[in-house]
JSON list of C-alpha atoms in Angstrom, two decimals:
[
{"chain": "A", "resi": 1, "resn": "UNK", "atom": "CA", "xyz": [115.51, 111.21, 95.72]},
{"chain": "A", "resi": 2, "resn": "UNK", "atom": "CA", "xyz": [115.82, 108.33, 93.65]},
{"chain": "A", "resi": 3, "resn": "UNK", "atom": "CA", "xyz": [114.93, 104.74, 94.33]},
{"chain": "A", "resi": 4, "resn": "UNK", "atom": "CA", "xyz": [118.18, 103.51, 94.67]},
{"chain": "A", "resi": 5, "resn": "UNK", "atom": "CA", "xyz": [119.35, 105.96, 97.06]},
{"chain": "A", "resi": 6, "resn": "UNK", "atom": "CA", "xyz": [116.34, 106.02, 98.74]},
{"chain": "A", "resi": 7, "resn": "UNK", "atom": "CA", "xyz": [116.51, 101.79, 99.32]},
{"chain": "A", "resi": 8, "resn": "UNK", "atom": "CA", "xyz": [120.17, 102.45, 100.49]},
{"chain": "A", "resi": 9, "resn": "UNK", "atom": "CA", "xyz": [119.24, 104.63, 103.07]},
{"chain": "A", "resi": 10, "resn": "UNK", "atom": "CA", "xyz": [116.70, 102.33, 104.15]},
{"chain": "A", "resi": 11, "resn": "UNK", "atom": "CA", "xyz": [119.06, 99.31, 104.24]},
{"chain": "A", "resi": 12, "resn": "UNK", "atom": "CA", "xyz": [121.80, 101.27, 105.89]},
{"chain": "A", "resi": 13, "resn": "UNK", "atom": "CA", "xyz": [119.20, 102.14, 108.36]},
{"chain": "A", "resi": 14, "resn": "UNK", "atom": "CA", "xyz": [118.41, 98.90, 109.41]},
{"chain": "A", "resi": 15, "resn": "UNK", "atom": "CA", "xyz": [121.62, 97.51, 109.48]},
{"chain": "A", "resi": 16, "resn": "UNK", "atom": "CA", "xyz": [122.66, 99.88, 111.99]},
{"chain": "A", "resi": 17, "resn": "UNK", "atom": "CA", "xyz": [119.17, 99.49, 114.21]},
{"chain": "A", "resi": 18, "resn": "UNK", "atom": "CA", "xyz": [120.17, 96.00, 113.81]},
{"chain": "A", "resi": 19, "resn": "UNK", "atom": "CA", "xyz": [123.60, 96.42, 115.40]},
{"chain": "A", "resi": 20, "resn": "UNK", "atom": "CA", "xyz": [121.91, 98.39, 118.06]},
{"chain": "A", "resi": 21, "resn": "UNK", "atom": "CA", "xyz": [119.49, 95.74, 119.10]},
{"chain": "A", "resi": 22, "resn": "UNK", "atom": "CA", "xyz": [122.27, 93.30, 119.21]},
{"chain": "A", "resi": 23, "resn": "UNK", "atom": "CA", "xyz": [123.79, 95.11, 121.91]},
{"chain": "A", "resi": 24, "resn": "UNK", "atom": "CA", "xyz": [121.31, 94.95, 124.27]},
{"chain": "A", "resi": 25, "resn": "UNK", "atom": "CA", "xyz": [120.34, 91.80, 126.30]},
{"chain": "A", "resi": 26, "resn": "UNK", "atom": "CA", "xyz": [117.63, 89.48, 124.41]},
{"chain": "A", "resi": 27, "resn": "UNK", "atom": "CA", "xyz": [115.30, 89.87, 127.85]},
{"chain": "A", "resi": 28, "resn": "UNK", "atom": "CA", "xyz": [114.96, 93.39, 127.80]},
{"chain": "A", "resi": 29, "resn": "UNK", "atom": "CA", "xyz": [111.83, 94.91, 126.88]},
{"chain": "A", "resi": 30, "resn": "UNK", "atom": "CA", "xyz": [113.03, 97.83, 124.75]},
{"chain": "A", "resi": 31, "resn": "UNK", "atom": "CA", "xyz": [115.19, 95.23, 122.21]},
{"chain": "A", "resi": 32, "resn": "UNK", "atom": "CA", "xyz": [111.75, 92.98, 121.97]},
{"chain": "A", "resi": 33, "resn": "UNK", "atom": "CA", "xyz": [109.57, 96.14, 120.85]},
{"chain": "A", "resi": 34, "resn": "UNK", "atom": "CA", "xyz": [112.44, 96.95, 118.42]},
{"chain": "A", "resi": 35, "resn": "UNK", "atom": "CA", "xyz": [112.85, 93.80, 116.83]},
{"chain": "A", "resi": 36, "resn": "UNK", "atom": "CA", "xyz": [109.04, 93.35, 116.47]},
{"chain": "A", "resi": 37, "resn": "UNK", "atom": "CA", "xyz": [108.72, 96.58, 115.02]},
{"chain": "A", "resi": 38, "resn": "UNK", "atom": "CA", "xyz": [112.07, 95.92, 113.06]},
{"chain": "A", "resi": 39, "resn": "UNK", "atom": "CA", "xyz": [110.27, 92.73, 111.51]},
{"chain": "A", "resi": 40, "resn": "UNK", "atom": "CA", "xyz": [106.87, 94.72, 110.91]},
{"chain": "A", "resi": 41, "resn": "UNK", "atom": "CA", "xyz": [108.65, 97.06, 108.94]},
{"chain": "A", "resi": 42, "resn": "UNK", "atom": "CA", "xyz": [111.02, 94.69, 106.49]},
{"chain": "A", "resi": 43, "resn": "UNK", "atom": "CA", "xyz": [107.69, 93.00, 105.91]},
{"chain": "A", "resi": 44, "resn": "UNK", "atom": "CA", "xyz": [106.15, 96.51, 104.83]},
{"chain": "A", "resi": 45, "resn": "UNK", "atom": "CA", "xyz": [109.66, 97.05, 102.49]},
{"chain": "A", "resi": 46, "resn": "UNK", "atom": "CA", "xyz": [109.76, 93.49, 101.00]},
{"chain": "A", "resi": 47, "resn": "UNK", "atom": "CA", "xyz": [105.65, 93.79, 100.23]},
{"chain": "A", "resi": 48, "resn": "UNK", "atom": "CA", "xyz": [106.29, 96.99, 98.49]},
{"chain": "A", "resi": 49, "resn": "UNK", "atom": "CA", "xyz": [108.81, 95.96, 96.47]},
{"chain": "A", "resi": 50, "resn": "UNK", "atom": "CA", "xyz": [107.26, 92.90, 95.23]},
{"chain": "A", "resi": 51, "resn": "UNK", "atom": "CA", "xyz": [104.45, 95.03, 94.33]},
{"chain": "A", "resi": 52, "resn": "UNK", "atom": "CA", "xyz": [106.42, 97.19, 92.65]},
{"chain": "A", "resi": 53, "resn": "UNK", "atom": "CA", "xyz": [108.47, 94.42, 90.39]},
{"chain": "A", "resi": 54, "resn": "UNK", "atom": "CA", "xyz": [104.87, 92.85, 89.58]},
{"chain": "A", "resi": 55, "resn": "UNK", "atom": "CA", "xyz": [103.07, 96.34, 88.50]}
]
């Protein structure tokens, strides 16, 4: 898979977990584990690739 396919999927991905969380109300336990988990992970993607555009 290349890079660029493989970052779509990724983005894609997220967009639609995104859309999911939106739909649920901000109080409820299951959207506040997402969206921290949701944050841990873009931090994860946008670490890599800066690593990867400074190698």
């Amino acid at each position: 898979m290349e890079l660029k396919t493989f970052a779509a999927s990724v983005g894609a991905g997220m967009v639609l977990g995104a859309a999911a969380i939106l739909m649920m109300p901000k109080q409820n336990k299951v959207r506040r584990a997402m969206q921290k988990t949701a944050d841990t992970i873009e931090d994860s993607i946008e670490d890599s690739v800066h690593r990867m555009k400074h190698c």
